[in-house]
mmCIF file of C-alpha atoms in Angstrom:
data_model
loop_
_atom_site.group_PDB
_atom_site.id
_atom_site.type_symbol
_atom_site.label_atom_id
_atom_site.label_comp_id
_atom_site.label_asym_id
_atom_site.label_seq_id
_atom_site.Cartn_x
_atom_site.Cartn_y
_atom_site.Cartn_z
ATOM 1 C CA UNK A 1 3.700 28.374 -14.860
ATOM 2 C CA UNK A 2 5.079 27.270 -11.717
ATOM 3 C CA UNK A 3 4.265 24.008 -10.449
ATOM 4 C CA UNK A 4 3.433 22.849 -7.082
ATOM 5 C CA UNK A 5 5.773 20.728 -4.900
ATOM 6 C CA UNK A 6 4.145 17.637 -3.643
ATOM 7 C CA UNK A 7 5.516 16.175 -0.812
ATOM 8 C CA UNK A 8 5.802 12.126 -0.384
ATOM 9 C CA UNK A 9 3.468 10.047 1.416
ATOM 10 C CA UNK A 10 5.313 7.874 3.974
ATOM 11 C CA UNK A 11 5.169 4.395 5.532
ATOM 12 C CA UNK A 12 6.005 3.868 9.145
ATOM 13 C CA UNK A 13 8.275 0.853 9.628
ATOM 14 C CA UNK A 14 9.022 -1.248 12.918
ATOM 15 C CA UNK A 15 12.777 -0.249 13.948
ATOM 16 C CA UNK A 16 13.339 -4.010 14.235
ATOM 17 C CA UNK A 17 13.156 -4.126 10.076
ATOM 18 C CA UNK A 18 15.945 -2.107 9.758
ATOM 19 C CA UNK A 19 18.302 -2.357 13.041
ATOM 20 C CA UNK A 20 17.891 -6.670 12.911
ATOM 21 C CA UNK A 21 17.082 -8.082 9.339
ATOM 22 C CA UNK A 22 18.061 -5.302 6.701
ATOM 23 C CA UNK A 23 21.184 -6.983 6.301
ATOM 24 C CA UNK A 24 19.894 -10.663 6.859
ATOM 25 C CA UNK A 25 16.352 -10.647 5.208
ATOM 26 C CA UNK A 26 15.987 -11.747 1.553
ATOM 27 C CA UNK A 27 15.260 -9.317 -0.874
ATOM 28 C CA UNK A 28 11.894 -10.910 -1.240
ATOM 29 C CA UNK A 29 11.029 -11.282 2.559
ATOM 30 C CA UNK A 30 11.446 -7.149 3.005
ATOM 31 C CA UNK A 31 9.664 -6.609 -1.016
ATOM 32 C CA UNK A 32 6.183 -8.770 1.406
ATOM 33 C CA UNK A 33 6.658 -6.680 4.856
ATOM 34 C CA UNK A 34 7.324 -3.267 3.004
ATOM 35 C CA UNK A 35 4.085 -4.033 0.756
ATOM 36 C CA UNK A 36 2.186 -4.934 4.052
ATOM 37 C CA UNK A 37 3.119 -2.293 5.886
ATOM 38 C CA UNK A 38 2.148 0.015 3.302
ATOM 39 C CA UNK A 39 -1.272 -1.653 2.416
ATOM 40 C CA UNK A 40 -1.702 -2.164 6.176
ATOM 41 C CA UNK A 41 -3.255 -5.455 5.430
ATOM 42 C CA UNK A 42 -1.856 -9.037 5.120
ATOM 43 C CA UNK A 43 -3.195 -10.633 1.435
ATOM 44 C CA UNK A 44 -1.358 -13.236 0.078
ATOM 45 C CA UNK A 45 -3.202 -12.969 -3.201
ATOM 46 C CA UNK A 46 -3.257 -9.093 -3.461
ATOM 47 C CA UNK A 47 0.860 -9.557 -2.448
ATOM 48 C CA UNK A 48 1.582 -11.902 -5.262
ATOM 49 C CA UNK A 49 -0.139 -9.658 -8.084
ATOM 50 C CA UNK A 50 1.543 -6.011 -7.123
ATOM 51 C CA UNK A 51 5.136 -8.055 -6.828
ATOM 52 C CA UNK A 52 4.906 -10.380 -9.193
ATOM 53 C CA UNK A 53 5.189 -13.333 -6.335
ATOM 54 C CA UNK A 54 4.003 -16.650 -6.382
ATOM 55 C CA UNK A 55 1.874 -17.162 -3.260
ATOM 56 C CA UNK A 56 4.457 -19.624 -1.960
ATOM 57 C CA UNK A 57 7.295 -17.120 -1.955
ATOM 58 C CA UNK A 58 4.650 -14.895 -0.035
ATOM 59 C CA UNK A 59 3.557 -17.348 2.473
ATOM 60 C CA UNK A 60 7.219 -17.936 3.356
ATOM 61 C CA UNK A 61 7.901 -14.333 3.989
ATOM 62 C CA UNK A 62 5.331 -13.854 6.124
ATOM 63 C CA UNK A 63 5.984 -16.443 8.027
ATOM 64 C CA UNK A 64 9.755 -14.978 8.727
ATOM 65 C CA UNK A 65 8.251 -12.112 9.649
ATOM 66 C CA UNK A 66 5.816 -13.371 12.009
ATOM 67 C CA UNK A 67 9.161 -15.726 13.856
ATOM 68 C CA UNK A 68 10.965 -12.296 13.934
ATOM 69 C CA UNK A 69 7.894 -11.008 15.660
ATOM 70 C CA UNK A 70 6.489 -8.302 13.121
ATOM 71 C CA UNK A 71 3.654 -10.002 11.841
ATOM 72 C CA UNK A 72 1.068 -11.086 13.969
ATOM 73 C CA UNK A 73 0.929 -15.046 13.472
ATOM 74 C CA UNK A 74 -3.196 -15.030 13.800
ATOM 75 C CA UNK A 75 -3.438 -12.621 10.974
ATOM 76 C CA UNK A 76 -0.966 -14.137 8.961
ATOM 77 C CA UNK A 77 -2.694 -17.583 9.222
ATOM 78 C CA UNK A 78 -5.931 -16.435 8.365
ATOM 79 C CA UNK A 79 -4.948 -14.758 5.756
ATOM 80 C CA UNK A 80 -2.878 -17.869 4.050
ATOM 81 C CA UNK A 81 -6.113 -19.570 5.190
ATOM 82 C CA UNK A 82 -7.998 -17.420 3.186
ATOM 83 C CA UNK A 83 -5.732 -17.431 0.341
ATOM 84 C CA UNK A 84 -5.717 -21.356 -0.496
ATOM 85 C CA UNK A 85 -8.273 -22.506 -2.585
ATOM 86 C CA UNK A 86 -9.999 -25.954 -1.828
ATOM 87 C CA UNK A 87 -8.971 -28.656 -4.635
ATOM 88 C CA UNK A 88 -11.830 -29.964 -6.729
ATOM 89 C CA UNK A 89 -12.947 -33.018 -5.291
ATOM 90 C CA UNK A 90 -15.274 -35.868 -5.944
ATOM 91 C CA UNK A 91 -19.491 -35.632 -5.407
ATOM 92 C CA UNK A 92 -18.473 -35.748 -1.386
ATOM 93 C CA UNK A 93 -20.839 -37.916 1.335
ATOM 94 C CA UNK A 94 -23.716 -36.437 2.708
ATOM 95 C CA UNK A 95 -23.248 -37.121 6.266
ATOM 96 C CA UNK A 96 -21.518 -39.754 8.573
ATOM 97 C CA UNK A 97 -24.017 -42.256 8.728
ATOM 98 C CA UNK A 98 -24.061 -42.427 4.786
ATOM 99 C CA UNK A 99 -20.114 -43.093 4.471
ATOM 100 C CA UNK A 100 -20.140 -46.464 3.477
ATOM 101 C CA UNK A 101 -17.352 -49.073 4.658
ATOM 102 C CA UNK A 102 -15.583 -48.936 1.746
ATOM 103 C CA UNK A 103 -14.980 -45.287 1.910
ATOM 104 C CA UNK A 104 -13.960 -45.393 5.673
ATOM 105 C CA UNK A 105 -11.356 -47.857 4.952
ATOM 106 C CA UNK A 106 -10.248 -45.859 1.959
ATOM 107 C CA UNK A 107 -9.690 -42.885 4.134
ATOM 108 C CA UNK A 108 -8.616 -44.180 7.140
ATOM 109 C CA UNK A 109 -5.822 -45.179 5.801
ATOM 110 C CA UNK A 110 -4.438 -41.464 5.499
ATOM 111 C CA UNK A 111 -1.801 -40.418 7.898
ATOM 112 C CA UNK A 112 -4.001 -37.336 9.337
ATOM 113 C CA UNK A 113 -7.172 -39.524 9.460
ATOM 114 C CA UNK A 114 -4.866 -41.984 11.569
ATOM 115 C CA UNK A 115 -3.429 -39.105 13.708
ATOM 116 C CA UNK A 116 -6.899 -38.037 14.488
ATOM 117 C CA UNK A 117 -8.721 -41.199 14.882
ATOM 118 C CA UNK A 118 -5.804 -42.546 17.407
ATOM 119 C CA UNK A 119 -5.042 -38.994 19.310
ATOM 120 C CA UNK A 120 -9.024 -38.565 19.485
ATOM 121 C CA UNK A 121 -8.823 -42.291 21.691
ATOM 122 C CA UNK A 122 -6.335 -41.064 23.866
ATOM 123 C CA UNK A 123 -8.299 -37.823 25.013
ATOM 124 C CA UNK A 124 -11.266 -40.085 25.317
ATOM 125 C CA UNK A 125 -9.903 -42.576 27.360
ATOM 126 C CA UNK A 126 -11.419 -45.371 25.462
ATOM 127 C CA UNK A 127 -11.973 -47.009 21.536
ATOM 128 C CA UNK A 128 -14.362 -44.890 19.055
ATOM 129 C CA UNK A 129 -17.464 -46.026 18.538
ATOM 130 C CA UNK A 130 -17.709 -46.436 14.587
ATOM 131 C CA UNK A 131 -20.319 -43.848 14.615
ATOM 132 C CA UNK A 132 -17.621 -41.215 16.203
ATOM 133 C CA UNK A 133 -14.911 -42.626 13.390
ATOM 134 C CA UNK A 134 -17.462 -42.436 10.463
ATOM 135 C CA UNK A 135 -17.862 -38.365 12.216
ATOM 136 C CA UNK A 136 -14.373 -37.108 12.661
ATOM 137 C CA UNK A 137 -13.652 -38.102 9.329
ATOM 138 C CA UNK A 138 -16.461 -36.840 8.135
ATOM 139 C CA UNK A 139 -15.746 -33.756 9.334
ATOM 140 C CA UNK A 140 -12.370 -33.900 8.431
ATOM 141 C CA UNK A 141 -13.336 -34.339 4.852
ATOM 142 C CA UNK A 142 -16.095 -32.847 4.277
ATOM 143 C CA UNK A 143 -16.179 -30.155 6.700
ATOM 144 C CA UNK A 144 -12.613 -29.237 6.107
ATOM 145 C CA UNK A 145 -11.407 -28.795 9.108
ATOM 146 C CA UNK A 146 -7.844 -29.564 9.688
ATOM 147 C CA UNK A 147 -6.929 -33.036 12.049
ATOM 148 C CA UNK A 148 -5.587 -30.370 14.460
ATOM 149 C CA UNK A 149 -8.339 -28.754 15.073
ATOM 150 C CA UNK A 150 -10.588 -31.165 15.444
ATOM 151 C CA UNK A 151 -8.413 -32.737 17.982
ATOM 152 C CA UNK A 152 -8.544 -29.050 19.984
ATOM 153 C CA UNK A 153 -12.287 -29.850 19.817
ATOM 154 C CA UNK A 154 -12.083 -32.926 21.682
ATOM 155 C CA UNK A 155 -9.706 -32.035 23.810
ATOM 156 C CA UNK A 156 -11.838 -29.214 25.697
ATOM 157 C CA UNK A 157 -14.957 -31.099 25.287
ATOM 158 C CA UNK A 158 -13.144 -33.470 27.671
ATOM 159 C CA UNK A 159 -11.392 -30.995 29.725
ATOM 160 C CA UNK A 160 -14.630 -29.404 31.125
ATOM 161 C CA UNK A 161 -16.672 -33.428 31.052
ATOM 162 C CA UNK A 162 -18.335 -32.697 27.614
ATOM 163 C CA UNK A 163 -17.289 -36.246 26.419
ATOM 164 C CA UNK A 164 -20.693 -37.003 24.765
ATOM 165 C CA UNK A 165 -19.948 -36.919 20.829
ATOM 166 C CA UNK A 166 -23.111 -35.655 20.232
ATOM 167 C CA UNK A 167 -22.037 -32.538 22.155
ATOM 168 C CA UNK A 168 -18.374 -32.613 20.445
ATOM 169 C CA UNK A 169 -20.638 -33.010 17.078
ATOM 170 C CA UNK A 170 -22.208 -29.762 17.242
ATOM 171 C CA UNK A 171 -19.459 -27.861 18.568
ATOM 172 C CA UNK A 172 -17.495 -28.929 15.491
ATOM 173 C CA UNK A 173 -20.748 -27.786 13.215
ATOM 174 C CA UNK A 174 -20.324 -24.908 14.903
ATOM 175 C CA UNK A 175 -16.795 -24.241 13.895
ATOM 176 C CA UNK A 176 -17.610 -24.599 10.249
ATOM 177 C CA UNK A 177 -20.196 -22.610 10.263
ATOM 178 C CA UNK A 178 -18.485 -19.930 11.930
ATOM 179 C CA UNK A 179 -15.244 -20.189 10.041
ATOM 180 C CA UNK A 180 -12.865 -21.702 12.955
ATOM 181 C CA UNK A 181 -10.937 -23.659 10.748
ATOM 182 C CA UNK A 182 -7.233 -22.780 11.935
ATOM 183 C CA UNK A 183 -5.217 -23.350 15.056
ATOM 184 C CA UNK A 184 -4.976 -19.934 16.250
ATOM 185 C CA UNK A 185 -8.582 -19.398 15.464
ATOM 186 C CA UNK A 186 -9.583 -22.809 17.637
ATOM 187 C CA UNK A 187 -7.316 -21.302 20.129
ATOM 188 C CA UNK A 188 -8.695 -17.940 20.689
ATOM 189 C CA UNK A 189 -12.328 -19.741 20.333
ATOM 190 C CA UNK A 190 -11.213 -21.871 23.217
ATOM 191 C CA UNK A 191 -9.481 -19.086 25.573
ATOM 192 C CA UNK A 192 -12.733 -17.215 25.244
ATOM 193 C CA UNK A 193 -15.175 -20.405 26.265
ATOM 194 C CA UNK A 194 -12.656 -20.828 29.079
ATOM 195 C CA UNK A 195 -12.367 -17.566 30.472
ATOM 196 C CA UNK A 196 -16.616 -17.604 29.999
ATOM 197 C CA UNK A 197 -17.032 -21.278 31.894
ATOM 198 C CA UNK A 198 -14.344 -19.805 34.716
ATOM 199 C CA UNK A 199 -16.562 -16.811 35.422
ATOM 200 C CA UNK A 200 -19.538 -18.538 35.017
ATOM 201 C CA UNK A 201 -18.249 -21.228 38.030
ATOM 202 C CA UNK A 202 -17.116 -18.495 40.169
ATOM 203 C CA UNK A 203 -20.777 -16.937 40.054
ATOM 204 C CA UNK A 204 -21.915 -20.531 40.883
ATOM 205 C CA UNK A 205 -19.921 -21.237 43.469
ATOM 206 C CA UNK A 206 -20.428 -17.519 45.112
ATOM 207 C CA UNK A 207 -24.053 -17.912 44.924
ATOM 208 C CA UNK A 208 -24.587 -21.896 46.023
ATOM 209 C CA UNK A 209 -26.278 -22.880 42.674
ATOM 210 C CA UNK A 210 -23.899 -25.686 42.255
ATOM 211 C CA UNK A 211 -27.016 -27.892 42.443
ATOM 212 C CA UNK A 212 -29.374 -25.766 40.243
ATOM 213 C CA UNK A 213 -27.062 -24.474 37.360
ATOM 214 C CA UNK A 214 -27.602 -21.538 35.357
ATOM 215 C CA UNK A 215 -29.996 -20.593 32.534
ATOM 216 C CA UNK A 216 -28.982 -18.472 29.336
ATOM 217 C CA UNK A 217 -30.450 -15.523 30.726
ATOM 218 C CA UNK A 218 -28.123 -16.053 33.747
ATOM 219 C CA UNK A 219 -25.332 -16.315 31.613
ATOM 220 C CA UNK A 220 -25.630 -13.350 29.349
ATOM 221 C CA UNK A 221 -26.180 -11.062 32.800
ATOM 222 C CA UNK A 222 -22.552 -12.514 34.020
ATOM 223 C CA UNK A 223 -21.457 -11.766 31.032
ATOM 224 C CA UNK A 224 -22.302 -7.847 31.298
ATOM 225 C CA UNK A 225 -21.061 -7.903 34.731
ATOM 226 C CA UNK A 226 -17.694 -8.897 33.865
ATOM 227 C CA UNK A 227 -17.145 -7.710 30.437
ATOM 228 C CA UNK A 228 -19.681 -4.329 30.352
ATOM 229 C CA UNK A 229 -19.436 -3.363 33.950
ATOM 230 C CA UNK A 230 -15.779 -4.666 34.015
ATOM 231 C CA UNK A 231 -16.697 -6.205 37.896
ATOM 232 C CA UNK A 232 -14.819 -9.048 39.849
ATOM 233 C CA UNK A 233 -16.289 -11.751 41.631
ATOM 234 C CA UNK A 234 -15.579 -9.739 44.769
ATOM 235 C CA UNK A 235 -18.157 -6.823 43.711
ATOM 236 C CA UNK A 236 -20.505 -9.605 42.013
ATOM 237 C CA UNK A 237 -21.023 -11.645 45.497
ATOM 238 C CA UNK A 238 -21.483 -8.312 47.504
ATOM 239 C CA UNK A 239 -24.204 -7.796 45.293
ATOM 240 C CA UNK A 240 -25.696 -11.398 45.925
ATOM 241 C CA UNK A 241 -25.385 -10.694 49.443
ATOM 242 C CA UNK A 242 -27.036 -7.400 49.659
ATOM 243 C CA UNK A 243 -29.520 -8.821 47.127
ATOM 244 C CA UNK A 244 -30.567 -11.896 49.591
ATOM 245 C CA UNK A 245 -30.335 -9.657 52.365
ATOM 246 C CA UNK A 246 -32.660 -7.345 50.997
ATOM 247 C CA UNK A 247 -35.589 -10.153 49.527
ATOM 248 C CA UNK A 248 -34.226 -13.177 51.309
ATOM 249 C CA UNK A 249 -33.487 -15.202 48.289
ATOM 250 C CA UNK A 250 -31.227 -15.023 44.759
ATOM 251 C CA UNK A 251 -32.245 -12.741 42.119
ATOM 252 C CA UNK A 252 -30.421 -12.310 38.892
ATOM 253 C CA UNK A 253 -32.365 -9.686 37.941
ATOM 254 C CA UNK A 254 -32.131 -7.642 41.215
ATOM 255 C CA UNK A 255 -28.155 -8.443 41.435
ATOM 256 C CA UNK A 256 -27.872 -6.931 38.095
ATOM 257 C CA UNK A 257 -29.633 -3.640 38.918
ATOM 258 C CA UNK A 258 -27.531 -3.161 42.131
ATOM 259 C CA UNK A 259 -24.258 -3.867 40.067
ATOM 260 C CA UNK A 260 -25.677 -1.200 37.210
ATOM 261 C CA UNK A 261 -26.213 1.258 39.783
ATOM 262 C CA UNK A 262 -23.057 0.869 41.706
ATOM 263 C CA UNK A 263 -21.428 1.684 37.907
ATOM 264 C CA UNK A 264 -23.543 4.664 37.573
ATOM 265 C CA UNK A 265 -22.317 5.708 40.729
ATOM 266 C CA UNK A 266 -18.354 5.080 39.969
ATOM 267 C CA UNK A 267 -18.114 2.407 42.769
ATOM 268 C CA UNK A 268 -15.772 0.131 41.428
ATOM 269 C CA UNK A 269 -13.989 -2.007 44.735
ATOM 270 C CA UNK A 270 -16.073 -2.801 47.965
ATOM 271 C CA UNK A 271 -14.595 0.039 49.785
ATOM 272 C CA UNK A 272 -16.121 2.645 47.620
ATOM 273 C CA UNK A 273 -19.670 0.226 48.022
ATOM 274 C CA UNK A 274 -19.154 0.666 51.849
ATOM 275 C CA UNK A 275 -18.331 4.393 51.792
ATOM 276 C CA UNK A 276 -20.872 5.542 49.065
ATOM 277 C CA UNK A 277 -23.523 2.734 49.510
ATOM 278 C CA UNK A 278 -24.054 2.628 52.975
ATOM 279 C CA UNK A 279 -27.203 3.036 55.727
ATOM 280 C CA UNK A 280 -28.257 6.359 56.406
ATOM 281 C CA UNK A 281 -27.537 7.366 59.818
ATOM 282 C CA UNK A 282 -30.276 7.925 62.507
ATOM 283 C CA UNK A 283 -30.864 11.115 64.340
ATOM 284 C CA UNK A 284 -29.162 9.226 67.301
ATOM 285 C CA UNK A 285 -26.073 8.373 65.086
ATOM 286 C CA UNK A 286 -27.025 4.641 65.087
ATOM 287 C CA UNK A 287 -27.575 3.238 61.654
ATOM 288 C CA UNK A 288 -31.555 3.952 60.578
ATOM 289 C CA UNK A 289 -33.637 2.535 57.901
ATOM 290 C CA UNK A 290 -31.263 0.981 54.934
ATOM 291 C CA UNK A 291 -31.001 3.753 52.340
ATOM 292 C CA UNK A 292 -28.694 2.143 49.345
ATOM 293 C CA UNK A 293 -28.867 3.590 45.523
ATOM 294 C CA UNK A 294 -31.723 1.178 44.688
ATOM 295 C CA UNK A 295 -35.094 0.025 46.613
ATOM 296 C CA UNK A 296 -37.753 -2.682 46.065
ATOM 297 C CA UNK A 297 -40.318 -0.422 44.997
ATOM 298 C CA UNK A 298 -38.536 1.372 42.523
ATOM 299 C CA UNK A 299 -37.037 -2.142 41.244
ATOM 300 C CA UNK A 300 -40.451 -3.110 40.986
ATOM 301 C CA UNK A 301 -41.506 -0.376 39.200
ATOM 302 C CA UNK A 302 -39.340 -1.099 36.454
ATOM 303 C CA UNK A 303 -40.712 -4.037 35.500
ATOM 304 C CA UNK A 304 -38.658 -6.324 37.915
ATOM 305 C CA UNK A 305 -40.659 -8.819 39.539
ATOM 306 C CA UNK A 306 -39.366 -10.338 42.459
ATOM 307 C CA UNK A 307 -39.122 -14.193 41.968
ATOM 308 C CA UNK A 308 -40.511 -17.365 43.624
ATOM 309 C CA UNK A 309 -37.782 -19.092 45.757
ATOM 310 C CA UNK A 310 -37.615 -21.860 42.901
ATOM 311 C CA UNK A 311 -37.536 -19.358 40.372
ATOM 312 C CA UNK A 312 -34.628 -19.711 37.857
ATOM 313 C CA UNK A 313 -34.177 -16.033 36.485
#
């Protein structure tokens, strides 16, 4: 009986592997990348098992491969992240305010709770309070999050005048709860909140609400004007304009549905707004009544009511 030829599967590799490191790379360090490649996932654990590896010969070749620039370095962090298991420790304290004076001395003495403690001052400006000590630690030890990261905390709380440590408190719950416990995950955490707090200012500034501020509705809809309708500021305060030249006042709600339809429509710069959103023309070729792809009946129709002028939507 004749039997069928089977043809091998195959595993892409980066040209890099072979043209730069074949010859310099450990046996070990191209056993990790080949096994990544072909899993196309990064576990240490899963690694270790298939190659008979301890995790520490693993970590190490990943980390080559993320200096030679194979690897991704966020993946390759969370991963180890993922991959180290917390060491049993003692019944732990139940919060800040119940660490005892004895325990705070204990721990403070540790080179990362000194690091933190005195690099936390410096971003501050000024001496911790004992109730911030008793919570950095606390968060250090209990929380596990590393001194590092912590410290990125601080540091944008302060950058953008979020000093209070009740603030810095919750933003570090936040992180634990949500699993932000590396540098590169603190990192992208923070270039997101920055790029959100730089559009959101922009809007502020465009539309003369320094003194008012925004609400979370407002901040969700400049959200899906940036990020879902893929706008500028530019297209965003030609809205506002129309918008308060239309009703006299600002409107979130009305700024949004202009912006919606101009996507509908494909207008996507102001030049396109002023050649496909424009006044009709009169009979005498001067500009008539104002004819643009959305009204104030029809936005009222929709369930849009026009607000007061100390309205905040």
């Amino acid at each position: 009986m004749k039997t069928e030829n089977k043809l091998p599967s195959y595993v892409a590799v980066p040209a890099d592997i072979i043209d730069k490191h074949l010859k310099t790379a450990s046996g070990v360090y191209l056993k990790v990348v080949l096994y990544v490649l072909r899993m196309n996932e990064i576990n240490v654990t899963a690694a270790a098992e298939a190659l008979g590896l301890p995790e520490s010969d693993i970590e190490e070749a990943l980390r080559y491969w993320v200096t030679a620039g194979i690897l991704p370095e966020g993946e390759v962090s969370a991963a180890v992240a993922r991959s180290r298991k917390p060491e049993p420790k003692p019944p732990g304290i139940a919060s800040p305010e119940a660490m005892t004076a004895g325990q705070f001395e204990e721990l403070s003495g540790r080179e990362e709770v000194k690091f933190l403690l005195t690099t936390a001052e410096q971003l501050m400006g000024r001496p911790l309070s004992s109730t911030e000590q008793k919570g950095y630690v606390f968060f250090l030890e209990e929380y596990g999050l590393p001194a590092d990261v912590i410290v990125m905390a601080i540091d944008f709380c302060c950058m953008h005048d979020r000093k209070n440590y009740r603030y810095i408190a919750k933003m570090l719950t936040g992180w634990h709860d949500e699993g932000i416990n590396t540098h590169p995950l603190a990192e992208e955490y923070i270039r997101t909140q920055s790029a959100r707090l730089s559009r959101e200012g922009e809007v502020v500034e465009a539309f003369g609400l320094e003194k008012r501020g925004l609400t979370t509705a407002n901040r969700k809809q400049i959200a899906h004007w940036y990020q879902d309708l893929g706008y500028n500021i530019e297209m965003i305060r030609m809205a506002y304009e129309r918008t308060v030249d239309q009703i006299g006042q600002v409107s979130f709600p009305y700024i949004n549905k202009i912006l919606e339809n101009w996507h509908a429509l494909g207008l996507k710069t102001p030049e396109e707004v002023l050649t496909g959103d424009t006044p009709k023309k009169g009979k005498d070729g001067k500009n008539g009544q104002y004819s643009p792809s959305y009204d104030i009946q029809a936005f009222s129709q929709q369930g849009f009511d026009l607000p007061d002028m100390d309205d905040h939507s």
